[in-house]
Amino acid sequence: MIVRIMGEGQYRLPDEKLDQLNSIDSDLEKAVSAGDDGAFGPAFAALLEFVRGGERVPDDELHDSDAILPPGDSTLAEMRELISGDGLIAG
């Protein structure tokens, strides 16, 4: 799975990490849905950290992204506009 963090680049995550990624994304979606700014920051940071733990795709390689995450400085209000009932990661 290839995940792009806008303004940062792409990361390759093994397929077996998808359940863990979805769990972290679910925590973020709950914080955003509740409008809980205190939970939003740590949940979004955890998602970005998890993705960054994958293999960085070199900038000169072009791949379609399976998921696209907003930049790390995104606010709760901005995230509310992006998240559907499924979170940022489909699946």
Coordinates of N, CA and C in Angstrom, one line a residue:
M1 N 0.8 -1.2 0.0 CA 0.0 0.0 0.0 C 0.9 1.2 0.0
I2 N 0.5 2.2 -0.8 CA 1.3 3.5 -0.9 C 0.4 4.6 -0.3
V3 N 1.0 5.3 0.7 CA 0.3 6.4 1.3 C 1.1 7.7 1.1
R4 N 0.4 8.7 0.6 CA 1.0 10.0 0.4 C 0.7 10.9 1.6
I5 N 1.6 11.6 2.1 CA 1.4 12.7 3.1 C 1.6 14.0 2.3
M6 N 0.6 14.8 2.1 CA 0.7 15.9 1.2 C 1.8 16.9 1.7
G7 N 2.6 17.3 0.7 CA 3.7 18.2 1.0 C 5.0 17.5 1.5
E8 N 4.9 16.1 1.7 CA 6.0 15.4 2.3 C 6.5 14.3 1.4
G9 N 5.6 13.5 0.8 CA 6.0 12.4 0.0 C 5.2 11.2 0.2
Q10 N 5.7 10.1 -0.4 CA 5.0 8.8 -0.3 C 5.7 7.8 0.5
Y11 N 4.9 6.9 1.1 CA 5.5 5.8 2.0 C 4.8 4.5 1.6
R12 N 5.6 3.5 1.5 CA 5.1 2.1 1.2 C 4.9 1.4 2.5
L13 N 3.7 0.9 2.7 CA 3.4 0.1 3.9 C 3.1 -1.3 3.5
P14 N 3.6 -2.4 4.2 CA 3.2 -3.7 3.9 C 1.7 -3.9 4.1
D15 N 1.1 -4.8 3.2 CA -0.4 -5.0 3.3 C -0.8 -5.6 4.7
E16 N 0.1 -6.3 5.4 CA -0.3 -6.8 6.7 C -0.4 -5.7 7.8
K17 N 0.0 -4.5 7.4 CA -0.1 -3.4 8.4 C -1.5 -2.6 8.2
L18 N -2.3 -3.1 7.2 CA -3.5 -2.3 6.9 C -4.5 -2.3 8.1
D19 N -4.6 -3.4 8.8 CA -5.6 -3.5 9.9 C -5.1 -2.5 11.0
Q20 N -3.8 -2.4 11.3 CA -3.3 -1.5 12.3 C -3.5 -0.1 11.8
L21 N -3.2 0.2 10.6 CA -3.4 1.5 10.0 C -4.9 1.9 10.1
N22 N -5.8 1.0 9.8 CA -7.2 1.3 9.9 C -7.7 1.6 11.3
S23 N -7.1 0.9 12.3 CA -7.4 1.1 13.7 C -7.0 2.5 14.1
I24 N -5.8 2.9 13.7 CA -5.3 4.3 14.1 C -6.1 5.3 13.4
D25 N -6.5 5.1 12.1 CA -7.4 6.0 11.4 C -8.8 6.1 12.1
S26 N -9.3 5.0 12.6 CA -10.5 5.0 13.3 C -10.5 5.9 14.5
D27 N -9.4 5.9 15.3 CA -9.2 6.7 16.4 C -9.3 8.2 16.0
L28 N -8.6 8.5 14.9 CA -8.6 9.9 14.4 C -10.0 10.3 14.0
E29 N -10.8 9.4 13.3 CA -12.1 9.7 12.8 C -13.0 10.0 14.0
K30 N -12.9 9.2 15.1 CA -13.7 9.4 16.3 C -13.4 10.8 16.9
A31 N -12.2 11.2 17.0 CA -11.8 12.5 17.6 C -12.4 13.6 16.7
V32 N -12.3 13.5 15.4 CA -12.8 14.5 14.5 C -14.3 14.6 14.6
S33 N -15.0 13.5 14.6 CA -16.4 13.4 14.7 C -16.9 14.0 16.0
A34 N -16.2 13.8 17.1 CA -16.6 14.4 18.4 C -16.2 15.8 18.5
G35 N -15.4 16.3 17.6 CA -14.9 17.7 17.7 C -13.9 17.8 18.9
D36 N -13.2 16.7 19.3 CA -12.4 16.7 20.4 C -10.9 17.1 20.0
D37 N -10.6 18.4 20.2 CA -9.3 18.9 19.8 C -8.2 18.2 20.6
G38 N -8.5 17.9 21.9 CA -7.5 17.3 22.7 C -7.1 15.9 22.3
A39 N -8.0 15.1 21.7 CA -7.8 13.8 21.2 C -7.3 13.9 19.7
F40 N -7.7 14.9 19.0 CA -7.3 15.0 17.6 C -5.8 15.1 17.4
G41 N -5.1 15.9 18.1 CA -3.7 16.1 17.9 C -2.9 14.8 18.1
P42 N -3.1 14.1 19.2 CA -2.4 12.9 19.4 C -2.8 11.8 18.3
A43 N -4.1 11.7 18.0 CA -4.5 10.7 17.0 C -3.9 11.0 15.6
F44 N -3.9 12.2 15.2 CA -3.3 12.6 13.9 C -1.8 12.3 13.9
A45 N -1.2 12.7 15.0 CA 0.3 12.5 15.1 C 0.6 11.0 15.0
A46 N -0.2 10.2 15.7 CA 0.0 8.7 15.6 C -0.2 8.2 14.2
L47 N -1.2 8.7 13.5 CA -1.4 8.2 12.1 C -0.2 8.6 11.2
L48 N 0.3 9.8 11.4 CA 1.4 10.3 10.6 C 2.7 9.5 10.9
E49 N 2.9 9.3 12.2 CA 4.1 8.6 12.7 C 4.1 7.1 12.1
F50 N 2.9 6.5 12.2 CA 2.8 5.1 11.7 C 3.1 5.1 10.2
V51 N 2.6 6.0 9.4 CA 2.9 6.0 8.0 C 4.3 6.3 7.7
R52 N 4.9 7.3 8.5 CA 6.3 7.6 8.3 C 7.2 6.4 8.7
G53 N 6.7 5.5 9.4 CA 7.5 4.3 9.8 C 7.6 3.3 8.6
G54 N 6.9 3.6 7.5 CA 7.0 2.7 6.3 C 8.2 3.1 5.5
E55 N 8.4 2.4 4.4 CA 9.5 2.7 3.5 C 9.2 3.9 2.7
R56 N 10.1 4.9 2.8 CA 10.0 6.2 2.0 C 10.2 5.8 0.5
V57 N 9.2 6.2 -0.3 CA 9.3 6.0 -1.8 C 10.2 7.2 -2.3
P58 N 11.2 6.9 -3.1 CA 12.1 8.0 -3.6 C 11.2 9.0 -4.5
D59 N 11.6 10.2 -4.4 CA 10.8 11.3 -5.1 C 10.8 11.1 -6.6
D60 N 11.8 10.4 -7.1 CA 11.9 10.2 -8.6 C 11.1 9.0 -9.1
E61 N 10.4 8.3 -8.1 CA 9.5 7.2 -8.5 C 8.1 7.7 -8.5
L62 N 7.3 7.3 -9.5 CA 5.9 7.8 -9.5 C 5.0 6.6 -9.3
H63 N 4.2 6.7 -8.3 CA 3.2 5.6 -8.0 C 1.9 6.3 -7.7
D64 N 0.8 5.6 -8.0 CA -0.5 6.0 -7.6 C -0.6 5.8 -6.0
S65 N -1.2 6.7 -5.3 CA -1.3 6.6 -3.9 C -2.7 5.8 -3.6
D66 N -2.6 4.9 -2.7 CA -3.8 4.2 -2.2 C -4.6 5.1 -1.2
A67 N -3.9 6.0 -0.6 CA -4.5 6.9 0.4 C -3.6 8.2 0.4
I68 N -4.3 9.3 0.6 CA -3.6 10.6 0.7 C -4.0 11.3 2.0
L69 N -3.0 11.6 2.8 CA -3.2 12.2 4.1 C -2.9 13.7 3.9
P70 N -3.6 14.6 4.7 CA -3.3 16.0 4.6 C -2.0 16.3 5.3
P71 N -1.4 17.5 5.2 CA -0.2 17.8 5.8 C -0.3 17.7 7.3
G72 N 0.9 17.6 8.0 CA 0.9 17.4 9.4 C 0.5 18.6 10.2
D73 N 0.4 19.8 9.6 CA -0.1 21.0 10.3 C -1.6 21.2 10.1
S74 N -2.3 20.2 9.6 CA -3.7 20.4 9.4 C -4.5 20.5 10.8
T75 N -5.5 21.4 10.8 CA -6.3 21.6 12.0 C -7.5 20.7 12.0
L76 N -8.1 20.6 13.2 CA -9.3 19.8 13.4 C -10.4 20.3 12.4
A77 N -10.6 21.6 12.2 CA -11.6 22.1 11.3 C -11.3 21.7 9.9
E78 N -10.1 21.7 9.5 CA -9.7 21.3 8.1 C -9.9 19.8 8.0
M79 N -9.6 19.0 9.0 CA -9.8 17.6 8.9 C -11.2 17.2 8.9
R80 N -12.1 17.9 9.5 CA -13.5 17.7 9.5 C -14.1 17.7 8.1
E81 N -13.5 18.6 7.3 CA -14.0 18.7 5.9 C -13.5 17.5 5.0
L82 N -12.4 16.8 5.5 CA -11.8 15.8 4.7 C -12.4 14.4 5.0
I83 N -12.7 14.2 6.3 CA -13.0 12.9 6.8 C -14.5 12.5 6.5
S84 N -14.7 11.4 5.9 CA -16.0 10.8 5.7 C -16.2 9.9 6.9
G85 N -17.3 9.2 6.9 CA -17.6 8.2 7.9 C -16.6 7.1 8.0
D86 N -15.8 6.9 6.9 CA -14.8 5.8 6.9 C -13.4 6.3 7.3
G87 N -13.2 7.5 7.7 CA -11.9 8.0 8.0 C -11.1 8.4 6.8
L88 N -9.9 8.6 6.9 CA -9.0 9.0 5.8 C -8.6 7.8 5.0
I89 N -8.5 6.6 5.6 CA -8.0 5.4 4.9 C -9.2 4.5 4.6
A90 N -9.4 4.3 3.4 CA -10.6 3.4 3.0 C -10.2 1.9 3.3
G91 N -11.2 1.2 3.8 CA -11.0 -0.2 4.1 C -11.3 -0.6 5.5

